[in-house]
Amino acid sequence: MQDLNDIALFAAVVRNNGFSAAARDLNMPKSKLSKHVARLEGQLGVRLLERSTRKLRMTEIGRVFYEHCQGLLNGVAAAEAEIAAVRAEPTGIVRLGCPLGFTPMLADILPAFHRRYPGVRLLIMTTNRRIDLIEERIDVALRARDQLDTDNQLIVRRFGEVRQRLAASPTLLARLGGITIDNLAQLPTLSMNEQHPTDTWRLLHADGSTIEIAHRPIIGCSDFLILERAAIEGMGIALLPDHICERAFRTGVLVPVLPEWTSGDVVVHLVFPSRHGMLPATRALIDYLAENLLNALERCREVDPKPASFDI
């Protein structure tokens, strides 16, 4: 395998019709240029150029070799141009992992991302299980956990926190009457626990005290959208994250239940394998999510979860 630099320098000598002109064009000493071409000839075992004090010409085999070299160098230049174009403008495919509960928020903000970066295509894996980014070839994963990921192979970018709030339809609360933390376990509930017929909510009071509510949910499902729909239809009381409660509370299809009780904070963050060699499309998505998810989470906090008049 020949040194590509030697080949490029040989081609430059031919294009410039001599060592002196090529040395000026490349801004390098003529003696150094001559050594590179001589080394190439030595490695090939043939004479590529015939030199004299007044002119330079290619040998027959040198002409054949030069024609092949030009094809090689043109291919390298085209490849470099492709890479430069990719690095300059975000394009290509980005694979994003996302928990099911964040799909409504993503659906709200991704159209604007597409308008800003029309050359980027997204493949989104929606799942609540832990994704192995390396094994499953995922570029970026959105996560909501009690604590930040500590995997030293991953870079973490934190956005903020969300809480889960008790919510139910106005018609259900009107039918149930007074609700207290003590009778909550006896009321119809909806749960994220899809594995067992019973569940336990760990709730945090505004004064810092905690309580565990063991209950038997009517529906157990890991998809918050199903739980939200069931709550809106009056099937039971659900423990839903801020970003879902925010939409439902604003429209009035759900109202808060015991608003002084919530889940503890869950940390929302992105994880990705490495910043080194990251393509512009991936970086663009990370920066966009960092800006827009943070804004969305802050809007969720703006909702004042006051209880309905009939649930106290």
mmCIF file with all atom_site columns, C-alpha atoms in Angstrom, residues 60-267:
data_model
loop_
_atom_site.group_PDB
_atom_site.id
_atom_site.type_symbol
_atom_site.label_atom_id
_atom_site.label_alt_id
_atom_site.label_comp_id
_atom_site.label_asym_id
_atom_site.label_entity_id
_atom_site.label_seq_id
_atom_site.pdbx_PDB_ins_code
_atom_site.Cartn_x
_atom_site.Cartn_y
_atom_site.Cartn_z
_atom_site.occupancy
_atom_site.B_iso_or_equiv
_atom_site.pdbx_formal_charge
_atom_site.auth_seq_id
_atom_site.auth_comp_id
_atom_site.auth_asym_id
_atom_site.auth_atom_id
_atom_site.pdbx_PDB_model_num
ATOM 1   C CA . GLU A 1 60  ? 4.990   5.271  -20.309 1.00 0.00 ? 60  GLU A CA 1
ATOM 2   C CA . ILE A 1 61  ? 4.326   3.412  -17.083 1.00 0.00 ? 61  ILE A CA 1
ATOM 3   C CA . GLY A 1 62  ? 4.326   6.787  -15.297 1.00 0.00 ? 62  GLY A CA 1
ATOM 4   C CA . ARG A 1 63  ? 1.508   7.984  -17.584 1.00 0.00 ? 63  ARG A CA 1
ATOM 5   C CA . VAL A 1 64  ? -0.581  4.878  -16.855 1.00 0.00 ? 64  VAL A CA 1
ATOM 6   C CA . PHE A 1 65  ? 0.064   5.229  -13.131 1.00 0.00 ? 65  PHE A CA 1
ATOM 7   C CA . TYR A 1 66  ? -0.870  8.932  -13.207 1.00 0.00 ? 66  TYR A CA 1
ATOM 8   C CA . GLU A 1 67  ? -4.231  8.226  -14.868 1.00 0.00 ? 67  GLU A CA 1
ATOM 9   C CA . HIS A 1 68  ? -5.095  5.725  -12.136 1.00 0.00 ? 68  HIS A CA 1
ATOM 10  C CA . CYS A 1 69  ? -3.867  8.137  -9.458  1.00 0.00 ? 69  CYS A CA 1
ATOM 11  C CA . GLN A 1 70  ? -6.168  10.858 -10.715 1.00 0.00 ? 70  GLN A CA 1
ATOM 12  C CA . GLY A 1 71  ? -9.184  8.600  -10.311 1.00 0.00 ? 71  GLY A CA 1
ATOM 13  C CA . LEU A 1 72  ? -8.069  7.750  -6.777  1.00 0.00 ? 72  LEU A CA 1
ATOM 14  C CA . LEU A 1 73  ? -7.441  11.372 -5.795  1.00 0.00 ? 73  LEU A CA 1
ATOM 15  C CA . ASN A 1 74  ? -10.735 12.519 -7.301  1.00 0.00 ? 74  ASN A CA 1
ATOM 16  C CA . GLY A 1 75  ? -12.515 9.874  -5.230  1.00 0.00 ? 75  GLY A CA 1
ATOM 17  C CA . VAL A 1 76  ? -10.798 11.056 -2.052  1.00 0.00 ? 76  VAL A CA 1
ATOM 18  C CA . ALA A 1 77  ? -11.725 14.669 -2.823  1.00 0.00 ? 77  ALA A CA 1
ATOM 19  C CA . ALA A 1 78  ? -15.352 13.690 -3.415  1.00 0.00 ? 78  ALA A CA 1
ATOM 20  C CA . ALA A 1 79  ? -15.455 11.751 -0.144  1.00 0.00 ? 79  ALA A CA 1
ATOM 21  C CA . GLU A 1 80  ? -14.002 14.706 1.761   1.00 0.00 ? 80  GLU A CA 1
ATOM 22  C CA . ALA A 1 81  ? -16.575 17.008 0.151   1.00 0.00 ? 81  ALA A CA 1
ATOM 23  C CA . GLU A 1 82  ? -19.376 14.676 1.255   1.00 0.00 ? 82  GLU A CA 1
ATOM 24  C CA . ILE A 1 83  ? -18.082 14.677 4.828   1.00 0.00 ? 83  ILE A CA 1
ATOM 25  C CA . ALA A 1 84  ? -17.685 18.460 4.827   1.00 0.00 ? 84  ALA A CA 1
ATOM 26  C CA . ALA A 1 85  ? -21.263 18.867 3.601   1.00 0.00 ? 85  ALA A CA 1
ATOM 27  C CA . VAL A 1 86  ? -22.582 16.568 6.339   1.00 0.00 ? 86  VAL A CA 1
ATOM 28  C CA . ARG A 1 87  ? -20.615 18.410 9.003   1.00 0.00 ? 87  ARG A CA 1
ATOM 29  C CA . ALA A 1 88  ? -21.772 21.807 7.744   1.00 0.00 ? 88  ALA A CA 1
ATOM 30  C CA . GLU A 1 89  ? -25.521 21.125 7.518   1.00 0.00 ? 89  GLU A CA 1
ATOM 31  C CA . PRO A 1 90  ? -27.411 18.669 9.748   1.00 0.00 ? 90  PRO A CA 1
ATOM 32  C CA . THR A 1 91  ? -28.592 15.826 7.522   1.00 0.00 ? 91  THR A CA 1
ATOM 33  C CA . GLY A 1 92  ? -29.132 12.085 7.779   1.00 0.00 ? 92  GLY A CA 1
ATOM 34  C CA . ILE A 1 93  ? -30.771 9.707  10.233  1.00 0.00 ? 93  ILE A CA 1
ATOM 35  C CA . VAL A 1 94  ? -30.845 10.122 14.021  1.00 0.00 ? 94  VAL A CA 1
ATOM 36  C CA . ARG A 1 95  ? -32.174 7.307  16.237  1.00 0.00 ? 95  ARG A CA 1
ATOM 37  C CA . LEU A 1 96  ? -33.944 8.540  19.364  1.00 0.00 ? 96  LEU A CA 1
ATOM 38  C CA . GLY A 1 97  ? -35.156 6.480  22.326  1.00 0.00 ? 97  GLY A CA 1
ATOM 39  C CA . CYS A 1 98  ? -38.126 7.874  24.248  1.00 0.00 ? 98  CYS A CA 1
ATOM 40  C CA . PRO A 1 99  ? -40.328 6.707  27.168  1.00 0.00 ? 99  PRO A CA 1
ATOM 41  C CA . LEU A 1 100 ? -43.983 6.281  26.269  1.00 0.00 ? 100 LEU A CA 1
ATOM 42  C CA . GLY A 1 101 ? -45.052 9.040  28.640  1.00 0.00 ? 101 GLY A CA 1
ATOM 43  C CA . PHE A 1 102 ? -43.094 11.688 26.718  1.00 0.00 ? 102 PHE A CA 1
ATOM 44  C CA . THR A 1 103 ? -44.533 10.963 23.285  1.00 0.00 ? 103 THR A CA 1
ATOM 45  C CA . PRO A 1 104 ? -47.221 13.712 23.525  1.00 0.00 ? 104 PRO A CA 1
ATOM 46  C CA . MET A 1 105 ? -44.578 16.308 24.394  1.00 0.00 ? 105 MET A CA 1
ATOM 47  C CA . LEU A 1 106 ? -42.359 15.123 21.532  1.00 0.00 ? 106 LEU A CA 1
ATOM 48  C CA . ALA A 1 107 ? -45.308 15.237 19.157  1.00 0.00 ? 107 ALA A CA 1
ATOM 49  C CA . ASP A 1 108 ? -45.802 18.909 20.062  1.00 0.00 ? 108 ASP A CA 1
ATOM 50  C CA . ILE A 1 109 ? -42.213 20.032 19.466  1.00 0.00 ? 109 ILE A CA 1
ATOM 51  C CA . LEU A 1 110 ? -40.912 17.826 16.627  1.00 0.00 ? 110 LEU A CA 1
ATOM 52  C CA . PRO A 1 111 ? -42.742 19.565 13.735  1.00 0.00 ? 111 PRO A CA 1
ATOM 53  C CA . ALA A 1 112 ? -40.767 22.742 14.431  1.00 0.00 ? 112 ALA A CA 1
ATOM 54  C CA . PHE A 1 113 ? -37.544 20.690 14.523  1.00 0.00 ? 113 PHE A CA 1
ATOM 55  C CA . HIS A 1 114 ? -38.356 19.300 11.064  1.00 0.00 ? 114 HIS A CA 1
ATOM 56  C CA . ARG A 1 115 ? -38.984 22.782 9.710   1.00 0.00 ? 115 ARG A CA 1
ATOM 57  C CA . ARG A 1 116 ? -35.649 23.953 11.084  1.00 0.00 ? 116 ARG A CA 1
ATOM 58  C CA . TYR A 1 117 ? -33.694 20.873 9.900   1.00 0.00 ? 117 TYR A CA 1
ATOM 59  C CA . PRO A 1 118 ? -35.539 19.379 6.904   1.00 0.00 ? 118 PRO A CA 1
ATOM 60  C CA . GLY A 1 119 ? -32.575 17.173 6.018   1.00 0.00 ? 119 GLY A CA 1
ATOM 61  C CA . VAL A 1 120 ? -32.707 15.243 9.321   1.00 0.00 ? 120 VAL A CA 1
ATOM 62  C CA . ARG A 1 121 ? -34.771 12.050 9.527   1.00 0.00 ? 121 ARG A CA 1
ATOM 63  C CA . LEU A 1 122 ? -35.773 10.673 12.936  1.00 0.00 ? 122 LEU A CA 1
ATOM 64  C CA . LEU A 1 123 ? -36.302 7.048  13.890  1.00 0.00 ? 123 LEU A CA 1
ATOM 65  C CA . ILE A 1 124 ? -37.968 7.036  17.325  1.00 0.00 ? 124 ILE A CA 1
ATOM 66  C CA . MET A 1 125 ? -38.081 3.964  19.553  1.00 0.00 ? 125 MET A CA 1
ATOM 67  C CA . THR A 1 126 ? -40.821 4.407  22.168  1.00 0.00 ? 126 THR A CA 1
ATOM 68  C CA . THR A 1 127 ? -40.430 2.074  25.138  1.00 0.00 ? 127 THR A CA 1
ATOM 69  C CA . ASN A 1 128 ? -40.323 2.171  28.926  1.00 0.00 ? 128 ASN A CA 1
ATOM 70  C CA . ARG A 1 129 ? -37.597 -0.461 29.187  1.00 0.00 ? 129 ARG A CA 1
ATOM 71  C CA . ARG A 1 130 ? -33.961 0.545  29.613  1.00 0.00 ? 130 ARG A CA 1
ATOM 72  C CA . ILE A 1 131 ? -32.320 0.892  26.200  1.00 0.00 ? 131 ILE A CA 1
ATOM 73  C CA . ASP A 1 132 ? -28.728 -0.214 25.587  1.00 0.00 ? 132 ASP A CA 1
ATOM 74  C CA . LEU A 1 133 ? -27.607 2.637  23.333  1.00 0.00 ? 133 LEU A CA 1
ATOM 75  C CA . ILE A 1 134 ? -24.519 0.870  22.002  1.00 0.00 ? 134 ILE A CA 1
ATOM 76  C CA . GLU A 1 135 ? -26.102 -2.531 21.437  1.00 0.00 ? 135 GLU A CA 1
ATOM 77  C CA . GLU A 1 136 ? -29.295 -1.133 19.890  1.00 0.00 ? 136 GLU A CA 1
ATOM 78  C CA . ARG A 1 137 ? -27.561 1.600  17.830  1.00 0.00 ? 137 ARG A CA 1
ATOM 79  C CA . ILE A 1 138 ? -29.494 4.456  19.467  1.00 0.00 ? 138 ILE A CA 1
ATOM 80  C CA . ASP A 1 139 ? -27.876 7.883  19.101  1.00 0.00 ? 139 ASP A CA 1
ATOM 81  C CA . VAL A 1 140 ? -29.781 9.683  21.872  1.00 0.00 ? 140 VAL A CA 1
ATOM 82  C CA . ALA A 1 141 ? -32.175 8.501  24.595  1.00 0.00 ? 141 ALA A CA 1
ATOM 83  C CA . LEU A 1 142 ? -34.572 10.581 26.657  1.00 0.00 ? 142 LEU A CA 1
ATOM 84  C CA . ARG A 1 143 ? -34.933 9.269  30.207  1.00 0.00 ? 143 ARG A CA 1
ATOM 85  C CA . ALA A 1 144 ? -36.965 10.090 33.299  1.00 0.00 ? 144 ALA A CA 1
ATOM 86  C CA . ARG A 1 145 ? -35.515 8.468  36.414  1.00 0.00 ? 145 ARG A CA 1
ATOM 87  C CA . ASP A 1 146 ? -35.333 9.010  40.158  1.00 0.00 ? 146 ASP A CA 1
ATOM 88  C CA . GLN A 1 147 ? -31.606 9.666  39.678  1.00 0.00 ? 147 GLN A CA 1
ATOM 89  C CA . LEU A 1 148 ? -29.302 10.613 36.815  1.00 0.00 ? 148 LEU A CA 1
ATOM 90  C CA . ASP A 1 149 ? -27.665 7.757  34.929  1.00 0.00 ? 149 ASP A CA 1
ATOM 91  C CA . THR A 1 150 ? -24.182 7.056  36.223  1.00 0.00 ? 150 THR A CA 1
ATOM 92  C CA . ASP A 1 151 ? -22.935 4.866  33.343  1.00 0.00 ? 151 ASP A CA 1
ATOM 93  C CA . ASN A 1 152 ? -19.455 6.247  32.653  1.00 0.00 ? 152 ASN A CA 1
ATOM 94  C CA . GLN A 1 153 ? -19.782 5.285  28.968  1.00 0.00 ? 153 GLN A CA 1
ATOM 95  C CA . LEU A 1 154 ? -22.610 7.795  28.515  1.00 0.00 ? 154 LEU A CA 1
ATOM 96  C CA . ILE A 1 155 ? -22.760 11.579 28.440  1.00 0.00 ? 155 ILE A CA 1
ATOM 97  C CA . VAL A 1 156 ? -25.687 12.997 30.445  1.00 0.00 ? 156 VAL A CA 1
ATOM 98  C CA . ARG A 1 157 ? -27.519 16.263 29.772  1.00 0.00 ? 157 ARG A CA 1
ATOM 99  C CA . ARG A 1 158 ? -30.067 17.199 32.418  1.00 0.00 ? 158 ARG A CA 1
ATOM 100 C CA . PHE A 1 159 ? -33.232 19.237 31.712  1.00 0.00 ? 159 PHE A CA 1
ATOM 101 C CA . GLY A 1 160 ? -35.242 19.382 34.896  1.00 0.00 ? 160 GLY A CA 1
ATOM 102 C CA . GLU A 1 161 ? -37.737 17.451 37.005  1.00 0.00 ? 161 GLU A CA 1
ATOM 103 C CA . VAL A 1 162 ? -41.302 16.265 36.661  1.00 0.00 ? 162 VAL A CA 1
ATOM 104 C CA . ARG A 1 163 ? -43.769 15.080 39.287  1.00 0.00 ? 163 ARG A CA 1
ATOM 105 C CA . GLN A 1 164 ? -46.801 12.886 39.052  1.00 0.00 ? 164 GLN A CA 1
ATOM 106 C CA . ARG A 1 165 ? -50.114 14.244 40.287  1.00 0.00 ? 165 ARG A CA 1
ATOM 107 C CA . LEU A 1 166 ? -53.395 12.614 41.172  1.00 0.00 ? 166 LEU A CA 1
ATOM 108 C CA . ALA A 1 167 ? -56.086 13.463 38.649  1.00 0.00 ? 167 ALA A CA 1
ATOM 109 C CA . ALA A 1 168 ? -59.618 12.431 37.760  1.00 0.00 ? 168 ALA A CA 1
ATOM 110 C CA . SER A 1 169 ? -62.533 13.574 35.629  1.00 0.00 ? 169 SER A CA 1
ATOM 111 C CA . PRO A 1 170 ? -64.940 16.142 37.131  1.00 0.00 ? 170 PRO A CA 1
ATOM 112 C CA . THR A 1 171 ? -67.847 13.722 36.675  1.00 0.00 ? 171 THR A CA 1
ATOM 113 C CA . LEU A 1 172 ? -66.076 10.961 38.632  1.00 0.00 ? 172 LEU A CA 1
ATOM 114 C CA . LEU A 1 173 ? -65.226 13.314 41.498  1.00 0.00 ? 173 LEU A CA 1
ATOM 115 C CA . ALA A 1 174 ? -68.796 14.574 41.617  1.00 0.00 ? 174 ALA A CA 1
ATOM 116 C CA . ARG A 1 175 ? -69.991 10.967 41.846  1.00 0.00 ? 175 ARG A CA 1
ATOM 117 C CA . LEU A 1 176 ? -67.457 9.937  44.499  1.00 0.00 ? 176 LEU A CA 1
ATOM 118 C CA . GLY A 1 177 ? -67.959 12.922 46.771  1.00 0.00 ? 177 GLY A CA 1
ATOM 119 C CA . GLY A 1 178 ? -65.337 13.738 49.400  1.00 0.00 ? 178 GLY A CA 1
ATOM 120 C CA . ILE A 1 179 ? -61.877 12.223 48.852  1.00 0.00 ? 179 ILE A CA 1
ATOM 121 C CA . THR A 1 180 ? -59.233 12.043 51.543  1.00 0.00 ? 180 THR A CA 1
ATOM 122 C CA . ILE A 1 181 ? -55.802 10.447 51.684  1.00 0.00 ? 181 ILE A CA 1
ATOM 123 C CA . ASP A 1 182 ? -57.306 7.875  54.060  1.00 0.00 ? 182 ASP A CA 1
ATOM 124 C CA . ASN A 1 183 ? -60.046 6.632  51.720  1.00 0.00 ? 183 ASN A CA 1
ATOM 125 C CA . LEU A 1 184 ? -58.019 6.893  48.481  1.00 0.00 ? 184 LEU A CA 1
ATOM 126 C CA . ALA A 1 185 ? -57.113 3.186  48.496  1.00 0.00 ? 185 ALA A CA 1
ATOM 127 C CA . GLN A 1 186 ? -60.810 2.191  48.454  1.00 0.00 ? 186 GLN A CA 1
ATOM 128 C CA . LEU A 1 187 ? -61.634 4.287  45.376  1.00 0.00 ? 187 LEU A CA 1
ATOM 129 C CA . PRO A 1 188 ? -61.351 3.237  41.693  1.00 0.00 ? 188 PRO A CA 1
ATOM 130 C CA . THR A 1 189 ? -57.752 3.792  40.528  1.00 0.00 ? 189 THR A CA 1
ATOM 131 C CA . LEU A 1 190 ? -55.613 3.499  37.398  1.00 0.00 ? 190 LEU A CA 1
ATOM 132 C CA . SER A 1 191 ? -51.999 2.318  37.579  1.00 0.00 ? 191 SER A CA 1
ATOM 133 C CA . MET A 1 192 ? -48.784 2.085  35.578  1.00 0.00 ? 192 MET A CA 1
ATOM 134 C CA . ASN A 1 193 ? -48.161 -1.373 37.027  1.00 0.00 ? 193 ASN A CA 1
ATOM 135 C CA . GLU A 1 194 ? -49.020 -3.782 34.216  1.00 0.00 ? 194 GLU A CA 1
ATOM 136 C CA . GLN A 1 195 ? -47.490 -6.841 35.882  1.00 0.00 ? 195 GLN A CA 1
ATOM 137 C CA . HIS A 1 196 ? -49.565 -7.246 39.051  1.00 0.00 ? 196 HIS A CA 1
ATOM 138 C CA . PRO A 1 197 ? -53.211 -6.763 40.063  1.00 0.00 ? 197 PRO A CA 1
ATOM 139 C CA . THR A 1 198 ? -52.151 -4.583 42.994  1.00 0.00 ? 198 THR A CA 1
ATOM 140 C CA . ASP A 1 199 ? -49.971 -1.477 43.152  1.00 0.00 ? 199 ASP A CA 1
ATOM 141 C CA . THR A 1 200 ? -48.523 0.935  45.704  1.00 0.00 ? 200 THR A CA 1
ATOM 142 C CA . TRP A 1 201 ? -48.329 4.690  45.235  1.00 0.00 ? 201 TRP A CA 1
ATOM 143 C CA . ARG A 1 202 ? -45.569 6.410  47.222  1.00 0.00 ? 202 ARG A CA 1
ATOM 144 C CA . LEU A 1 203 ? -46.806 9.949  47.740  1.00 0.00 ? 203 LEU A CA 1
ATOM 145 C CA . LEU A 1 204 ? -45.075 13.043 49.102  1.00 0.00 ? 204 LEU A CA 1
ATOM 146 C CA . HIS A 1 205 ? -46.969 15.754 50.994  1.00 0.00 ? 205 HIS A CA 1
ATOM 147 C CA . ALA A 1 206 ? -46.178 19.446 50.625  1.00 0.00 ? 206 ALA A CA 1
ATOM 148 C CA . ASP A 1 207 ? -44.924 19.430 54.244  1.00 0.00 ? 207 ASP A CA 1
ATOM 149 C CA . GLY A 1 208 ? -42.372 16.700 53.430  1.00 0.00 ? 208 GLY A CA 1
ATOM 150 C CA . SER A 1 209 ? -44.197 13.740 54.933  1.00 0.00 ? 209 SER A CA 1
ATOM 151 C CA . THR A 1 210 ? -44.698 10.569 52.878  1.00 0.00 ? 210 THR A CA 1
ATOM 152 C CA . ILE A 1 211 ? -47.295 7.818  52.661  1.00 0.00 ? 211 ILE A CA 1
ATOM 153 C CA . GLU A 1 212 ? -47.766 4.567  50.747  1.00 0.00 ? 212 GLU A CA 1
ATOM 154 C CA . ILE A 1 213 ? -51.188 3.834  49.265  1.00 0.00 ? 213 ILE A CA 1
ATOM 155 C CA . ALA A 1 214 ? -51.774 0.155  48.432  1.00 0.00 ? 214 ALA A CA 1
ATOM 156 C CA . HIS A 1 215 ? -54.630 -0.161 45.943  1.00 0.00 ? 215 HIS A CA 1
ATOM 157 C CA . ARG A 1 216 ? -56.210 -2.505 43.371  1.00 0.00 ? 216 ARG A CA 1
ATOM 158 C CA . PRO A 1 217 ? -56.373 -0.600 40.065  1.00 0.00 ? 217 PRO A CA 1
ATOM 159 C CA . ILE A 1 218 ? -59.120 -1.064 37.501  1.00 0.00 ? 218 ILE A CA 1
ATOM 160 C CA . ILE A 1 219 ? -56.499 -0.741 34.738  1.00 0.00 ? 219 ILE A CA 1
ATOM 161 C CA . GLY A 1 220 ? -52.778 -1.403 34.903  1.00 0.00 ? 220 GLY A CA 1
ATOM 162 C CA . CYS A 1 221 ? -50.829 -0.138 31.872  1.00 0.00 ? 221 CYS A CA 1
ATOM 163 C CA . SER A 1 222 ? -47.369 1.370  31.291  1.00 0.00 ? 222 SER A CA 1
ATOM 164 C CA . ASP A 1 223 ? -48.699 3.770  28.641  1.00 0.00 ? 223 ASP A CA 1
ATOM 165 C CA . PHE A 1 224 ? -49.719 7.075  30.217  1.00 0.00 ? 224 PHE A CA 1
ATOM 166 C CA . LEU A 1 225 ? -51.910 7.913  27.215  1.00 0.00 ? 225 LEU A CA 1
ATOM 167 C CA . ILE A 1 226 ? -54.167 4.948  27.951  1.00 0.00 ? 226 ILE A CA 1
ATOM 168 C CA . LEU A 1 227 ? -54.340 5.918  31.611  1.00 0.00 ? 227 LEU A CA 1
ATOM 169 C CA . GLU A 1 228 ? -55.089 9.535  30.707  1.00 0.00 ? 228 GLU A CA 1
ATOM 170 C CA . ARG A 1 229 ? -57.909 8.485  28.389  1.00 0.00 ? 229 ARG A CA 1
ATOM 171 C CA . ALA A 1 230 ? -59.356 6.153  31.019  1.00 0.00 ? 230 ALA A CA 1
ATOM 172 C CA . ALA A 1 231 ? -59.217 8.944  33.608  1.00 0.00 ? 231 ALA A CA 1
ATOM 173 C CA . ILE A 1 232 ? -60.935 11.392 31.255  1.00 0.00 ? 232 ILE A CA 1
ATOM 174 C CA . GLU A 1 233 ? -63.693 8.835  30.683  1.00 0.00 ? 233 GLU A CA 1
ATOM 175 C CA . GLY A 1 234 ? -64.255 8.663  34.449  1.00 0.00 ? 234 GLY A CA 1
ATOM 176 C CA . MET A 1 235 ? -62.956 5.148  35.025  1.00 0.00 ? 235 MET A CA 1
ATOM 177 C CA . GLY A 1 236 ? -60.746 6.027  37.971  1.00 0.00 ? 236 GLY A CA 1
ATOM 178 C CA . ILE A 1 237 ? -58.149 8.244  39.636  1.00 0.00 ? 237 ILE A CA 1
ATOM 179 C CA . ALA A 1 238 ? -54.746 8.256  37.920  1.00 0.00 ? 238 ALA A CA 1
ATOM 180 C CA . LEU A 1 239 ? -51.270 9.335  38.981  1.00 0.00 ? 239 LEU A CA 1
ATOM 181 C CA . LEU A 1 240 ? -50.072 11.224 35.903  1.00 0.00 ? 240 LEU A CA 1
ATOM 182 C CA . PRO A 1 241 ? -46.890 13.209 35.160  1.00 0.00 ? 241 PRO A CA 1
ATOM 183 C CA . ASP A 1 242 ? -46.843 17.006 35.002  1.00 0.00 ? 242 ASP A CA 1
ATOM 184 C CA . HIS A 1 243 ? -46.690 17.221 31.227  1.00 0.00 ? 243 HIS A CA 1
ATOM 185 C CA . ILE A 1 244 ? -49.859 15.183 30.815  1.00 0.00 ? 244 ILE A CA 1
ATOM 186 C CA . CYS A 1 245 ? -51.701 16.809 33.724  1.00 0.00 ? 245 CYS A CA 1
ATOM 187 C CA . GLU A 1 246 ? -50.842 20.220 32.311  1.00 0.00 ? 246 GLU A CA 1
ATOM 188 C CA . ARG A 1 247 ? -52.747 19.601 29.092  1.00 0.00 ? 247 ARG A CA 1
ATOM 189 C CA . ALA A 1 248 ? -55.698 17.971 30.838  1.00 0.00 ? 248 ALA A CA 1
ATOM 190 C CA . PHE A 1 249 ? -55.952 20.559 33.626  1.00 0.00 ? 249 PHE A CA 1
ATOM 191 C CA . ARG A 1 250 ? -55.839 23.469 31.159  1.00 0.00 ? 250 ARG A CA 1
ATOM 192 C CA . THR A 1 251 ? -58.699 22.038 29.107  1.00 0.00 ? 251 THR A CA 1
ATOM 193 C CA . GLY A 1 252 ? -60.699 20.962 32.152  1.00 0.00 ? 252 GLY A CA 1
ATOM 194 C CA . VAL A 1 253 ? -61.108 17.326 31.124  1.00 0.00 ? 253 VAL A CA 1
ATOM 195 C CA . LEU A 1 254 ? -59.250 16.380 34.317  1.00 0.00 ? 254 LEU A CA 1
ATOM 196 C CA . VAL A 1 255 ? -59.042 18.115 37.673  1.00 0.00 ? 255 VAL A CA 1
ATOM 197 C CA . PRO A 1 256 ? -56.568 17.684 40.555  1.00 0.00 ? 256 PRO A CA 1
ATOM 198 C CA . VAL A 1 257 ? -57.220 15.242 43.364  1.00 0.00 ? 257 VAL A CA 1
ATOM 199 C CA . LEU A 1 258 ? -55.559 15.981 46.722  1.00 0.00 ? 258 LEU A CA 1
ATOM 200 C CA . PRO A 1 259 ? -53.096 18.419 45.071  1.00 0.00 ? 259 PRO A CA 1
ATOM 201 C CA . GLU A 1 260 ? -50.959 18.636 48.225  1.00 0.00 ? 260 GLU A CA 1
ATOM 202 C CA . TRP A 1 261 ? -49.913 15.025 47.524  1.00 0.00 ? 261 TRP A CA 1
ATOM 203 C CA . THR A 1 262 ? -47.583 14.220 44.606  1.00 0.00 ? 262 THR A CA 1
ATOM 204 C CA . SER A 1 263 ? -44.895 11.753 43.675  1.00 0.00 ? 263 SER A CA 1
ATOM 205 C CA . GLY A 1 264 ? -41.265 12.696 44.321  1.00 0.00 ? 264 GLY A CA 1
ATOM 206 C CA . ASP A 1 265 ? -39.284 14.483 41.622  1.00 0.00 ? 265 ASP A CA 1
ATOM 207 C CA . VAL A 1 266 ? -38.191 12.450 38.594  1.00 0.00 ? 266 VAL A CA 1
ATOM 208 C CA . VAL A 1 267 ? -35.102 13.732 36.754  1.00 0.00 ? 267 VAL A CA 1
#
